[in-house]
């Protein structure tokens, strides 16, 4: 078992560019540290996270304010546990490529399911077909944004080389729609009983981010090949 000094070590790849993501990362590390010298495994934490996330999907689909709040809280717990299992795996030397693969795909699937559950719940509450359209737009934009990342890995051996580090703005990076940021906003909007407004806001937010990212990256790639 790792000693306390090693257990509290902050790994280089645990540094996030966004304050919200860093907060969740630090919280996961904080909760993982007491578990290092126990028999609890990262896979057990992952299993609990999956069960809680799927429970959140079901609760959100029930369509009342109290269920929306409970579902959002359950998903927040799932996101935090998702950070705990990664931190625990690194500190127990149990991290693996397969584990990262499963975790990444699970995150993508649950993100879609959570919005799907919330959309169904809001549709039951409002009986508005526009809610279904807004939910589908969110899912489509999430897929398109994920595809940008995939395209970078397909086209470049080192995707990071595309970005112009000299012009990167630390303030702008705080507004990148990371998973943690999106679902923190999701929870805040739900607490104020504004799920409908969240779907409108997040669709506009993601659409702007997608278009700006596509234009920026296309320009950077063209410049690298022709500059």
Short mmCIF file of C-alpha atoms in Angstrom, two decimals:
data_model
loop_
_atom_site.label_atom_id
_atom_site.label_comp_id
_atom_site.label_asym_id
_atom_site.label_seq_id
_atom_site.Cartn_x
_atom_site.Cartn_y
_atom_site.Cartn_z
CA UNK A 1 0.00 0.00 0.00
CA UNK A 2 1.25 3.51 -0.76
CA UNK A 3 2.45 5.52 2.19
CA UNK A 4 0.75 8.76 3.21
CA UNK A 5 3.22 10.95 1.33
CA UNK A 6 2.58 9.11 -1.91
CA UNK A 7 -1.15 8.94 -1.25
CA UNK A 8 -1.41 12.72 -1.04
CA UNK A 9 0.73 13.28 -4.12
CA UNK A 10 -0.92 15.42 -6.78
CA UNK A 11 -0.36 13.77 -10.16
CA UNK A 12 0.64 15.96 -13.09
CA UNK A 13 -2.36 14.96 -15.24
CA UNK A 14 -4.75 15.89 -12.43
CA UNK A 15 -4.28 19.55 -13.27
CA UNK A 16 -7.39 20.98 -14.98
CA UNK A 17 -7.54 24.12 -17.10
CA UNK A 18 -10.97 25.05 -15.75
CA UNK A 19 -11.68 26.04 -12.15
CA UNK A 20 -15.00 24.14 -12.01
CA UNK A 21 -13.37 20.93 -13.26
CA UNK A 22 -10.44 21.43 -10.89
CA UNK A 23 -12.85 21.77 -7.96
CA UNK A 24 -14.48 18.42 -8.80
CA UNK A 25 -11.04 16.87 -9.35
CA UNK A 26 -9.83 18.08 -5.94
CA UNK A 27 -13.02 16.88 -4.27
CA UNK A 28 -12.52 13.44 -5.82
CA UNK A 29 -8.93 13.31 -4.53
CA UNK A 30 -10.04 14.44 -1.08
CA UNK A 31 -12.68 11.68 -0.89
CA UNK A 32 -10.36 9.05 -2.39
CA UNK A 33 -7.52 9.52 0.10
CA UNK A 34 -9.29 7.88 3.10
CA UNK A 35 -10.05 4.84 0.89
CA UNK A 36 -6.46 4.11 -0.16
CA UNK A 37 -5.69 1.69 2.68
CA UNK A 38 -9.08 -0.04 2.53
CA UNK A 39 -10.26 -3.01 0.45
CA UNK A 40 -12.55 -0.76 -1.60
CA UNK A 41 -11.61 -0.82 -5.28
CA UNK A 42 -12.08 1.77 -8.03
CA UNK A 43 -14.36 -0.68 -9.86
CA UNK A 44 -16.67 -0.81 -6.86
CA UNK A 45 -16.84 2.98 -6.80
CA UNK A 46 -17.55 2.96 -10.54
CA UNK A 47 -20.37 0.45 -10.11
CA UNK A 48 -21.98 2.60 -7.42
CA UNK A 49 -21.58 5.67 -9.64
CA UNK A 50 -23.35 3.89 -12.52
CA UNK A 51 -26.25 2.78 -10.31
CA UNK A 52 -26.69 6.28 -8.91
CA UNK A 53 -26.53 7.89 -12.37
CA UNK A 54 -29.15 5.51 -13.80
CA UNK A 55 -31.32 6.14 -10.75
CA UNK A 56 -31.01 9.84 -11.51
CA UNK A 57 -32.18 9.25 -15.09
CA UNK A 58 -35.28 7.42 -13.87
CA UNK A 59 -36.10 10.01 -11.18
CA UNK A 60 -35.76 12.91 -13.64
CA UNK A 61 -38.18 11.23 -16.04
CA UNK A 62 -40.97 11.29 -13.40
CA UNK A 63 -41.65 14.93 -14.18
CA UNK A 64 -42.15 16.88 -10.95
CA UNK A 65 -40.01 19.60 -9.40
CA UNK A 66 -39.04 17.50 -6.38
CA UNK A 67 -38.01 14.62 -8.64
CA UNK A 68 -36.02 16.99 -10.85
CA UNK A 69 -34.10 18.22 -7.80
CA UNK A 70 -33.51 14.69 -6.52
CA UNK A 71 -32.42 13.48 -9.97
CA UNK A 72 -29.98 16.39 -10.37
CA UNK A 73 -28.50 15.74 -6.93
CA UNK A 74 -28.11 12.03 -7.68
CA UNK A 75 -26.26 12.85 -10.88
CA UNK A 76 -23.98 15.28 -9.07
CA UNK A 77 -23.12 12.48 -6.63
CA UNK A 78 -22.41 10.20 -9.60
CA UNK A 79 -20.08 12.79 -11.18
CA UNK A 80 -18.18 13.19 -7.90
CA UNK A 81 -17.84 9.41 -7.51
CA UNK A 82 -16.58 9.30 -11.09
CA UNK A 83 -13.73 11.56 -9.93
CA UNK A 84 -13.18 9.46 -6.82
CA UNK A 85 -12.69 6.19 -8.72
CA UNK A 86 -10.07 7.73 -11.02
CA UNK A 87 -8.16 9.31 -8.13
CA UNK A 88 -8.32 6.06 -6.15
CA UNK A 89 -7.12 4.01 -9.13
CA UNK A 90 -4.07 6.23 -9.56
CA UNK A 91 -3.20 6.14 -5.87
CA UNK A 92 -3.59 2.36 -5.67
CA UNK A 93 -1.65 1.92 -8.93
CA UNK A 94 -4.72 0.30 -10.48
CA UNK A 95 -5.25 2.75 -13.37
CA UNK A 96 -5.56 1.11 -16.78
CA UNK A 97 -6.27 2.04 -20.39
CA UNK A 98 -9.28 -0.28 -20.38
CA UNK A 99 -10.62 1.46 -17.28
CA UNK A 100 -10.27 4.87 -18.93
CA UNK A 101 -12.00 3.51 -22.04
CA UNK A 102 -14.97 2.23 -20.03
CA UNK A 103 -15.16 5.41 -17.95
CA UNK A 104 -15.11 7.71 -20.98
CA UNK A 105 -17.84 5.81 -22.82
CA UNK A 106 -19.95 5.55 -19.67
CA UNK A 107 -19.69 9.31 -19.18
CA UNK A 108 -20.87 10.01 -22.74
CA UNK A 109 -23.78 7.57 -22.43
CA UNK A 110 -24.94 8.86 -19.05
CA UNK A 111 -24.71 12.49 -20.20
CA UNK A 112 -27.13 11.67 -23.01
CA UNK A 113 -29.39 9.61 -20.75
CA UNK A 114 -29.59 12.33 -18.09
CA UNK A 115 -30.74 14.93 -20.61
CA UNK A 116 -33.08 12.35 -22.16
CA UNK A 117 -34.60 11.62 -18.73
CA UNK A 118 -34.91 15.33 -17.93
CA UNK A 119 -36.48 15.99 -21.35
CA UNK A 120 -39.06 13.23 -20.86
CA UNK A 121 -39.85 14.49 -17.37
CA UNK A 122 -40.28 18.07 -18.59
CA UNK A 123 -42.43 16.88 -21.50
CA UNK A 124 -44.71 15.04 -19.04
CA UNK A 125 -44.93 18.25 -17.00
CA UNK A 126 -45.52 20.67 -19.90
CA UNK A 127 -46.82 18.48 -22.76
CA UNK A 128 -44.79 20.72 -25.09
CA UNK A 129 -43.25 19.15 -28.18
CA UNK A 130 -40.67 21.98 -28.18
CA UNK A 131 -39.13 20.38 -25.08
CA UNK A 132 -38.45 17.20 -27.06
CA UNK A 133 -36.85 19.24 -29.84
CA UNK A 134 -34.63 21.11 -27.36
CA UNK A 135 -33.53 17.81 -25.79
CA UNK A 136 -32.67 16.34 -29.19
CA UNK A 137 -30.70 19.46 -30.13
CA UNK A 138 -28.64 19.13 -26.95
CA UNK A 139 -27.82 15.50 -27.72
CA UNK A 140 -26.92 16.36 -31.33
CA UNK A 141 -24.63 19.23 -30.27
CA UNK A 142 -22.89 17.06 -27.66
CA UNK A 143 -22.19 14.48 -30.37
CA UNK A 144 -20.89 17.15 -32.76
CA UNK A 145 -18.58 18.62 -30.11
CA UNK A 146 -17.27 15.17 -29.22
CA UNK A 147 -16.70 14.58 -32.94
CA UNK A 148 -14.36 17.60 -33.06
CA UNK A 149 -12.16 15.88 -30.47
CA UNK A 150 -12.32 12.62 -32.43
CA UNK A 151 -11.39 14.40 -35.66
CA UNK A 152 -8.33 15.97 -34.02
CA UNK A 153 -7.10 12.54 -32.90
CA UNK A 154 -7.77 11.07 -36.35
CA UNK A 155 -5.95 13.86 -38.19
CA UNK A 156 -3.01 14.52 -35.84
CA UNK A 157 -0.58 12.35 -33.92
CA UNK A 158 -0.44 15.09 -31.27
CA UNK A 159 -3.80 16.96 -31.26
CA UNK A 160 -2.40 19.64 -28.93
CA UNK A 161 -0.13 20.90 -31.72
CA UNK A 162 -3.16 22.44 -33.45
CA UNK A 163 -3.74 25.01 -30.73
CA UNK A 164 -1.87 28.29 -30.73
CA UNK A 165 -0.68 28.37 -27.14
CA UNK A 166 0.48 31.97 -27.46
CA UNK A 167 -3.08 33.19 -28.05
CA UNK A 168 -4.84 30.97 -25.54
CA UNK A 169 -6.81 33.01 -23.04
CA UNK A 170 -7.14 31.59 -19.53
CA UNK A 171 -10.41 33.45 -19.04
CA UNK A 172 -11.93 31.90 -22.17
CA UNK A 173 -11.01 28.40 -21.02
CA UNK A 174 -13.29 28.87 -18.00
CA UNK A 175 -16.27 28.86 -20.39
CA UNK A 176 -15.46 25.64 -22.23
CA UNK A 177 -18.59 23.47 -21.81
CA UNK A 178 -16.95 20.64 -19.89
CA UNK A 179 -19.09 17.88 -18.44
CA UNK A 180 -18.75 19.27 -14.93
CA UNK A 181 -19.67 22.81 -15.99
CA UNK A 182 -22.70 21.71 -18.02
CA UNK A 183 -24.18 19.63 -15.23
CA UNK A 184 -23.37 22.15 -12.52
CA UNK A 185 -25.44 24.64 -14.54
CA UNK A 186 -28.06 21.91 -15.01
CA UNK A 187 -28.35 21.50 -11.24
CA UNK A 188 -28.48 25.26 -10.57
CA UNK A 189 -31.23 25.82 -13.15
CA UNK A 190 -33.23 22.91 -11.71
CA UNK A 191 -32.95 24.24 -8.16
CA UNK A 192 -34.56 27.46 -9.42
CA UNK A 193 -37.21 25.40 -11.27
CA UNK A 194 -35.92 26.57 -14.66
CA UNK A 195 -35.25 23.33 -16.51
CA UNK A 196 -37.01 24.60 -19.65
CA UNK A 197 -34.81 27.70 -19.66
CA UNK A 198 -31.75 25.49 -19.12
CA UNK A 199 -32.45 23.54 -22.31
CA UNK A 200 -32.77 26.78 -24.29
CA UNK A 201 -29.64 28.28 -22.72
CA UNK A 202 -27.47 25.18 -23.07
CA UNK A 203 -28.50 24.63 -26.70
CA UNK A 204 -27.53 28.21 -27.60
CA UNK A 205 -24.31 27.89 -25.54
CA UNK A 206 -23.26 24.62 -27.19
CA UNK A 207 -24.22 25.82 -30.67
CA UNK A 208 -22.04 28.94 -30.32
CA UNK A 209 -19.16 26.90 -28.88
CA UNK A 210 -19.39 24.33 -31.67
CA UNK A 211 -19.43 26.91 -34.48
CA UNK A 212 -16.64 29.03 -32.98
CA UNK A 213 -14.50 25.93 -32.30
CA UNK A 214 -15.04 24.62 -35.83
CA UNK A 215 -14.07 27.97 -37.40
CA UNK A 216 -11.09 28.48 -35.07
CA UNK A 217 -9.69 24.97 -35.55
CA UNK A 218 -10.24 25.07 -39.32
CA UNK A 219 -8.28 28.36 -39.48
CA UNK A 220 -5.47 27.01 -37.26
CA UNK A 221 -5.14 23.81 -39.30
CA UNK A 222 -5.19 25.70 -42.60
CA UNK A 223 -2.58 28.15 -41.29
CA UNK A 224 -0.27 25.34 -40.14
CA UNK A 225 -0.43 23.66 -43.54
CA UNK A 226 -0.08 26.83 -45.59
CA UNK A 227 1.89 29.13 -43.28
#
